[in-house]
Amino acid sequence: AVAWLVVNLPVMLTHDASGFHIREGWARFYTFSQDRPIDFGSIWLLISQRTGDTLENANTYTALLMIIGCLAIAALGLYAPRRPRLAQLAFLVVALFVLTNKVYSPQYVLWLIPLAALARPKWRDFLIWQGCEVIYYLAIWMYLAYTSGGDKHQGLPMEGYQLAVVLHLLGTAYLCAVVVRDVLLPERDVVRQDGSDDPSGGVLDRAPDVFVLGGAARTHDVARFEGPYVRWGAGRADSGQVSPIE
């Protein structure tokens, strides 16, 4: 928050030589995002097209879902048997915004790619998600060709585009699901299977928990996992394999 204010506050409070308040230009992204209608790629467009409702309160719906979702992610972090890695939580927050926003531009996926690589470095899951994104990328341009081509209607009709939107949403939700699974079952997290804690977490790496809730205060039941066992947070030299009894 401090870093954000250091960068943004001078712009918000500055006037140019003609007396124009630069804050208006600075706030353009926020006012445009608030005023724009629901648009391509969003779940709200899908609902609007299927129901015929214009969803004039979409801003309220997205804000409420974002707040509820962030509270759920915070609860996940506090109740998890081991503190989630920073990249896992960051990915879930940005993915939540992508899933609940009024519009999904194809380039938004660039926000998620580096976080996905850190949160779930597994080719299978990454390619499943990206396959859905590639299908959507092709579908949006084919749908625009269909709607802007006059009477020719060459491209992808609305029903096909809606299917692509569903695939995009499901692909992102799938990657979120496997990240949440890794949080709840940290022994399944491929980053931690060599004994690492949070390599990209900065000062959080190997830091003790300050505050936890519920089951996080109890020992995680490693016997549920059939595979290599490691001591969470142990270094490579002393990680070793641990039996279920230990």
GROMACS .gro file of C-alpha atoms in nm:
model
  246
    1ALA     CA    1   0.000   0.000   0.000
    2VAL     CA    2   0.284   0.240   0.082
    3ALA     CA    3   0.463   0.165  -0.245
    4TRP     CA    4   0.139   0.221  -0.438
    5LEU     CA    5   0.085   0.559  -0.268
    6VAL     CA    6   0.445   0.671  -0.329
    7VAL     CA    7   0.400   0.615  -0.703
    8ASN     CA    8   0.040   0.731  -0.744
    9LEU     CA    9  -0.017   1.007  -0.491
   10PRO     CA   10   0.209   1.268  -0.663
   11VAL     CA   11   0.018   1.215  -0.988
   12MET     CA   12  -0.318   1.239  -0.816
   13LEU     CA   13  -0.228   1.576  -0.658
   14THR     CA   14  -0.050   1.740  -0.954
   15HIS     CA   15  -0.176   2.000  -1.203
   16ASP     CA   16  -0.018   2.057  -1.542
   17ALA     CA   17   0.090   2.398  -1.677
   18SER     CA   18  -0.260   2.484  -1.796
   19GLY     CA   19  -0.414   2.406  -1.458
   20PHE     CA   20  -0.566   2.076  -1.569
   21HIS     CA   21  -0.590   1.831  -1.282
   22ILE     CA   22  -0.388   1.528  -1.385
   23ARG     CA   23  -0.594   1.317  -1.147
   24GLU     CA   24  -0.870   1.302  -1.408
   25GLY     CA   25  -0.638   1.130  -1.651
   26TRP     CA   26  -0.497   0.910  -1.376
   27ALA     CA   27  -0.848   0.800  -1.277
   28ARG     CA   28  -0.956   0.728  -1.634
   29PHE     CA   29  -0.891   0.355  -1.604
   30TYR     CA   30  -1.103   0.332  -1.290
   31THR     CA   31  -1.392   0.545  -1.420
   32PHE     CA   32  -1.389   0.363  -1.753
   33SER     CA   33  -1.395   0.027  -1.577
   34GLN     CA   34  -1.690   0.142  -1.370
   35ASP     CA   35  -1.891   0.292  -1.656
   36ARG     CA   36  -1.829   0.035  -1.928
   37PRO     CA   37  -2.100  -0.226  -1.984
   38ILE     CA   38  -2.045  -0.598  -1.953
   39ASP     CA   39  -1.829  -0.715  -2.241
   40PHE     CA   40  -1.666  -1.009  -2.416
   41GLY     CA   41  -1.542  -1.314  -2.230
   42SER     CA   42  -1.709  -1.251  -1.897
   43ILE     CA   43  -1.954  -1.472  -1.717
   44TRP     CA   44  -2.185  -1.171  -1.705
   45LEU     CA   45  -2.202  -1.151  -2.085
   46LEU     CA   46  -2.286  -1.520  -2.094
   47ILE     CA   47  -2.567  -1.472  -1.843
   48SER     CA   48  -2.693  -1.163  -2.025
   49GLN     CA   49  -2.700  -1.336  -2.362
   50ARG     CA   50  -2.874  -1.642  -2.224
   51THR     CA   51  -3.134  -1.455  -2.018
   52GLY     CA   52  -3.179  -1.128  -2.209
   53ASP     CA   53  -3.113  -0.931  -1.889
   54THR     CA   54  -2.886  -0.626  -1.928
   55LEU     CA   55  -2.747  -0.676  -1.574
   56GLU     CA   56  -2.730  -0.306  -1.489
   57ASN     CA   57  -2.605  -0.393  -1.140
   58ALA     CA   58  -2.304  -0.586  -1.268
   59ASN     CA   59  -2.064  -0.351  -1.084
   60THR     CA   60  -2.229  -0.442  -0.754
   61TYR     CA   61  -2.224  -0.812  -0.834
   62THR     CA   62  -1.855  -0.812  -0.930
   63ALA     CA   63  -1.756  -0.609  -0.623
   64LEU     CA   64  -1.946  -0.840  -0.388
   65LEU     CA   65  -1.802  -1.154  -0.547
   66MET     CA   66  -1.451  -1.008  -0.529
   67ILE     CA   67  -1.487  -0.921  -0.161
   68ILE     CA   68  -1.639  -1.259  -0.072
   69GLY     CA   69  -1.375  -1.441  -0.278
   70CYS     CA   70  -1.085  -1.254  -0.114
   71LEU     CA   71  -1.227  -1.333   0.230
   72ALA     CA   72  -1.249  -1.699   0.129
   73ILE     CA   73  -0.886  -1.695   0.009
   74ALA     CA   74  -0.780  -1.534   0.339
   75ALA     CA   75  -0.967  -1.804   0.530
   76LEU     CA   76  -0.800  -2.069   0.315
   77GLY     CA   77  -0.459  -1.928   0.405
   78LEU     CA   78  -0.534  -1.919   0.777
   79TYR     CA   79  -0.702  -2.260   0.801
   80ALA     CA   80  -0.462  -2.447   0.571
   81PRO     CA   81  -0.252  -2.715   0.743
   82ARG     CA   82   0.059  -2.525   0.633
   83ARG     CA   83   0.086  -2.161   0.532
   84PRO     CA   84   0.031  -2.138   0.152
   85ARG     CA   85   0.311  -2.012  -0.066
   86LEU     CA   86   0.291  -1.646  -0.168
   87ALA     CA   87   0.256  -1.733  -0.538
   88GLN     CA   88  -0.040  -1.959  -0.466
   89LEU     CA   89  -0.235  -1.684  -0.291
   90ALA     CA   90  -0.136  -1.422  -0.551
   91PHE     CA   91  -0.254  -1.648  -0.833
   92LEU     CA   92  -0.589  -1.713  -0.665
   93VAL     CA   93  -0.655  -1.341  -0.610
   94VAL     CA   94  -0.575  -1.242  -0.969
   95ALA     CA   95  -0.767  -1.541  -1.107
   96LEU     CA   96  -1.065  -1.440  -0.894
   97PHE     CA   97  -1.057  -1.095  -1.054
   98VAL     CA   98  -1.038  -1.249  -1.401
   99LEU     CA   99  -1.332  -1.480  -1.333
  100THR     CA  100  -1.560  -1.215  -1.179
  101ASN     CA  101  -1.474  -0.909  -1.389
  102LYS     CA  102  -1.721  -0.754  -1.634
  103VAL     CA  103  -1.488  -0.813  -1.927
  104TYR     CA  104  -1.214  -1.058  -2.017
  105SER     CA  105  -0.967  -0.934  -2.276
  106PRO     CA  106  -0.746  -1.210  -2.422
  107GLN     CA  107  -0.433  -1.030  -2.301
  108TYR     CA  108  -0.549  -1.063  -1.940
  109VAL     CA  109  -0.405  -1.413  -1.944
  110LEU     CA  110  -0.059  -1.250  -1.937
  111TRP     CA  111  -0.132  -1.145  -1.579
  112LEU     CA  112  -0.178  -1.507  -1.478
  113ILE     CA  113   0.097  -1.689  -1.670
  114PRO     CA  114   0.392  -1.599  -1.441
  115LEU     CA  115   0.183  -1.656  -1.129
  116ALA     CA  116   0.060  -1.990  -1.263
  117ALA     CA  117   0.417  -2.099  -1.335
  118LEU     CA  118   0.510  -2.027  -0.973
  119ALA     CA  119   0.189  -2.149  -0.809
  120ARG     CA  120   0.151  -2.478  -0.998
  121PRO     CA  121   0.466  -2.567  -1.197
  122LYS     CA  122   0.316  -2.873  -1.363
  123TRP     CA  123   0.301  -2.901  -1.743
  124ARG     CA  124  -0.020  -3.104  -1.751
  125ASP     CA  125  -0.227  -2.850  -1.560
  126PHE     CA  126  -0.066  -2.555  -1.735
  127LEU     CA  127  -0.139  -2.699  -2.081
  128ILE     CA  128  -0.499  -2.785  -1.993
  129TRP     CA  129  -0.554  -2.425  -1.887
  130GLN     CA  130  -0.371  -2.279  -2.186
  131GLY     CA  131  -0.558  -2.508  -2.425
  132CYS     CA  132  -0.883  -2.353  -2.305
  133GLU     CA  133  -0.732  -2.006  -2.345
  134VAL     CA  134  -0.618  -2.077  -2.702
  135ILE     CA  135  -0.966  -2.198  -2.792
  136TYR     CA  136  -1.116  -1.879  -2.649
  137TYR     CA  137  -0.860  -1.660  -2.828
  138LEU     CA  138  -0.958  -1.812  -3.162
  139ALA     CA  139  -1.328  -1.804  -3.077
  140ILE     CA  140  -1.346  -1.434  -2.992
  141TRP     CA  141  -1.206  -1.328  -3.330
  142MET     CA  142  -1.422  -1.575  -3.519
  143TYR     CA  143  -1.726  -1.447  -3.331
  144LEU     CA  144  -1.637  -1.086  -3.414
  145ALA     CA  145  -1.601  -1.188  -3.778
  146TYR     CA  146  -1.947  -1.346  -3.763
  147THR     CA  147  -2.114  -1.042  -3.606
  148SER     CA  148  -1.936  -0.782  -3.821
  149GLY     CA  149  -1.955  -0.958  -4.155
  150GLY     CA  150  -2.303  -0.842  -4.249
  151ASP     CA  151  -2.530  -1.100  -4.408
  152LYS     CA  152  -2.243  -1.337  -4.484
  153HIS     CA  153  -2.222  -1.459  -4.122
  154GLN     CA  154  -1.882  -1.615  -4.177
  155GLY     CA  155  -1.729  -1.714  -3.847
  156LEU     CA  156  -1.850  -1.849  -3.516
  157PRO     CA  157  -2.215  -1.795  -3.414
  158MET     CA  158  -2.316  -1.686  -3.066
  159GLU     CA  159  -2.377  -2.039  -2.936
  160GLY     CA  160  -2.026  -2.146  -3.032
  161TYR     CA  161  -1.877  -1.836  -2.874
  162GLN     CA  162  -2.069  -1.900  -2.553
  163LEU     CA  163  -1.923  -2.251  -2.541
  164ALA     CA  164  -1.575  -2.101  -2.574
  165VAL     CA  165  -1.648  -1.862  -2.285
  166VAL     CA  166  -1.753  -2.158  -2.071
  167LEU     CA  167  -1.431  -2.341  -2.161
  168HIS     CA  168  -1.222  -2.036  -2.071
  169LEU     CA  169  -1.396  -2.005  -1.732
  170LEU     CA  170  -1.368  -2.377  -1.661
  171GLY     CA  171  -1.000  -2.385  -1.758
  172THR     CA  172  -0.915  -2.104  -1.516
  173ALA     CA  173  -1.136  -2.256  -1.246
  174TYR     CA  174  -0.960  -2.591  -1.294
  175LEU     CA  175  -0.618  -2.439  -1.234
  176CYS     CA  176  -0.756  -2.261  -0.927
  177ALA     CA  177  -0.890  -2.594  -0.800
  178VAL     CA  178  -0.555  -2.773  -0.823
  179VAL     CA  179  -0.381  -2.480  -0.651
  180VAL     CA  180  -0.638  -2.494  -0.370
  181ARG     CA  181  -0.581  -2.870  -0.345
  182ASP     CA  182  -0.207  -2.808  -0.308
  183VAL     CA  183  -0.280  -2.560  -0.031
  184LEU     CA  184  -0.501  -2.805   0.157
  185LEU     CA  185  -0.265  -3.097   0.092
  186PRO     CA  186   0.081  -2.933   0.096
  187GLU     CA  187   0.253  -3.269   0.048
  188ARG     CA  188   0.105  -3.266  -0.304
  189ASP     CA  189   0.272  -2.932  -0.382
  190VAL     CA  190   0.554  -3.010  -0.627
  191VAL     CA  191   0.755  -2.710  -0.506
  192ARG     CA  192   0.763  -2.842  -0.150
  193GLN     CA  193   0.835  -3.205  -0.226
  194ASP     CA  194   1.211  -3.149  -0.197
  195GLY     CA  195   1.174  -2.995   0.149
  196SER     CA  196   1.146  -2.634   0.033
  197ASP     CA  197   0.907  -2.396   0.206
  198ASP     CA  198   0.835  -2.086  -0.007
  199PRO     CA  199   1.131  -2.020  -0.242
  200SER     CA  200   0.963  -1.720  -0.409
  201GLY     CA  201   0.812  -1.588  -0.085
  202GLY     CA  202   1.090  -1.349   0.009
  203VAL     CA  203   1.087  -1.282   0.383
  204LEU     CA  204   0.804  -1.536   0.419
  205ASP     CA  205   1.032  -1.825   0.325
  206ARG     CA  206   1.079  -2.042   0.637
  207ALA     CA  207   0.923  -1.770   0.854
  208PRO     CA  208   0.720  -1.896   1.153
  209ASP     CA  209   0.344  -1.857   1.147
  210VAL     CA  210   0.222  -1.565   1.356
  211PHE     CA  211  -0.150  -1.640   1.347
  212VAL     CA  212  -0.343  -1.949   1.235
  213LEU     CA  213  -0.698  -2.080   1.271
  214GLY     CA  214  -0.862  -2.417   1.315
  215GLY     CA  215  -0.685  -2.718   1.173
  216ALA     CA  216  -0.371  -2.519   1.092
  217ALA     CA  217  -0.281  -2.546   1.460
  218ARG     CA  218  -0.280  -2.926   1.443
  219THR     CA  219  -0.036  -3.164   1.279
  220HIS     CA  220  -0.124  -3.241   0.917
  221ASP     CA  221  -0.221  -3.603   0.855
  222VAL     CA  222   0.050  -3.713   0.611
  223ALA     CA  223  -0.086  -4.067   0.608
  224ARG     CA  224  -0.351  -3.956   0.357
  225PHE     CA  225  -0.085  -3.916   0.090
  226GLU     CA  226   0.073  -4.215  -0.081
  227GLY     CA  227   0.408  -4.104  -0.211
  228PRO     CA  228   0.735  -3.947  -0.097
  229TYR     CA  229   0.715  -3.774   0.239
  230VAL     CA  230   0.929  -3.478   0.336
  231ARG     CA  231   0.961  -3.258   0.638
  232TRP     CA  232   0.801  -2.926   0.543
  233GLY     CA  233   1.054  -2.647   0.540
  234ALA     CA  234   1.354  -2.877   0.583
  235GLY     CA  235   1.663  -2.804   0.378
  236ARG     CA  236   1.778  -3.028   0.094
  237ALA     CA  237   2.061  -3.171   0.302
  238ASP     CA  238   1.840  -3.292   0.586
  239SER     CA  239   1.503  -3.337   0.417
  240GLY     CA  240   1.514  -3.713   0.371
  241GLN     CA  241   1.207  -3.931   0.348
  242VAL     CA  242   0.978  -3.952   0.646
  243SER     CA  243   0.752  -4.244   0.723
  244PRO     CA  244   0.379  -4.186   0.777
  245ILE     CA  245   0.428  -4.257   1.148
  246GLU     CA  246   0.681  -3.975   1.177
   0.00000   0.00000   0.00000
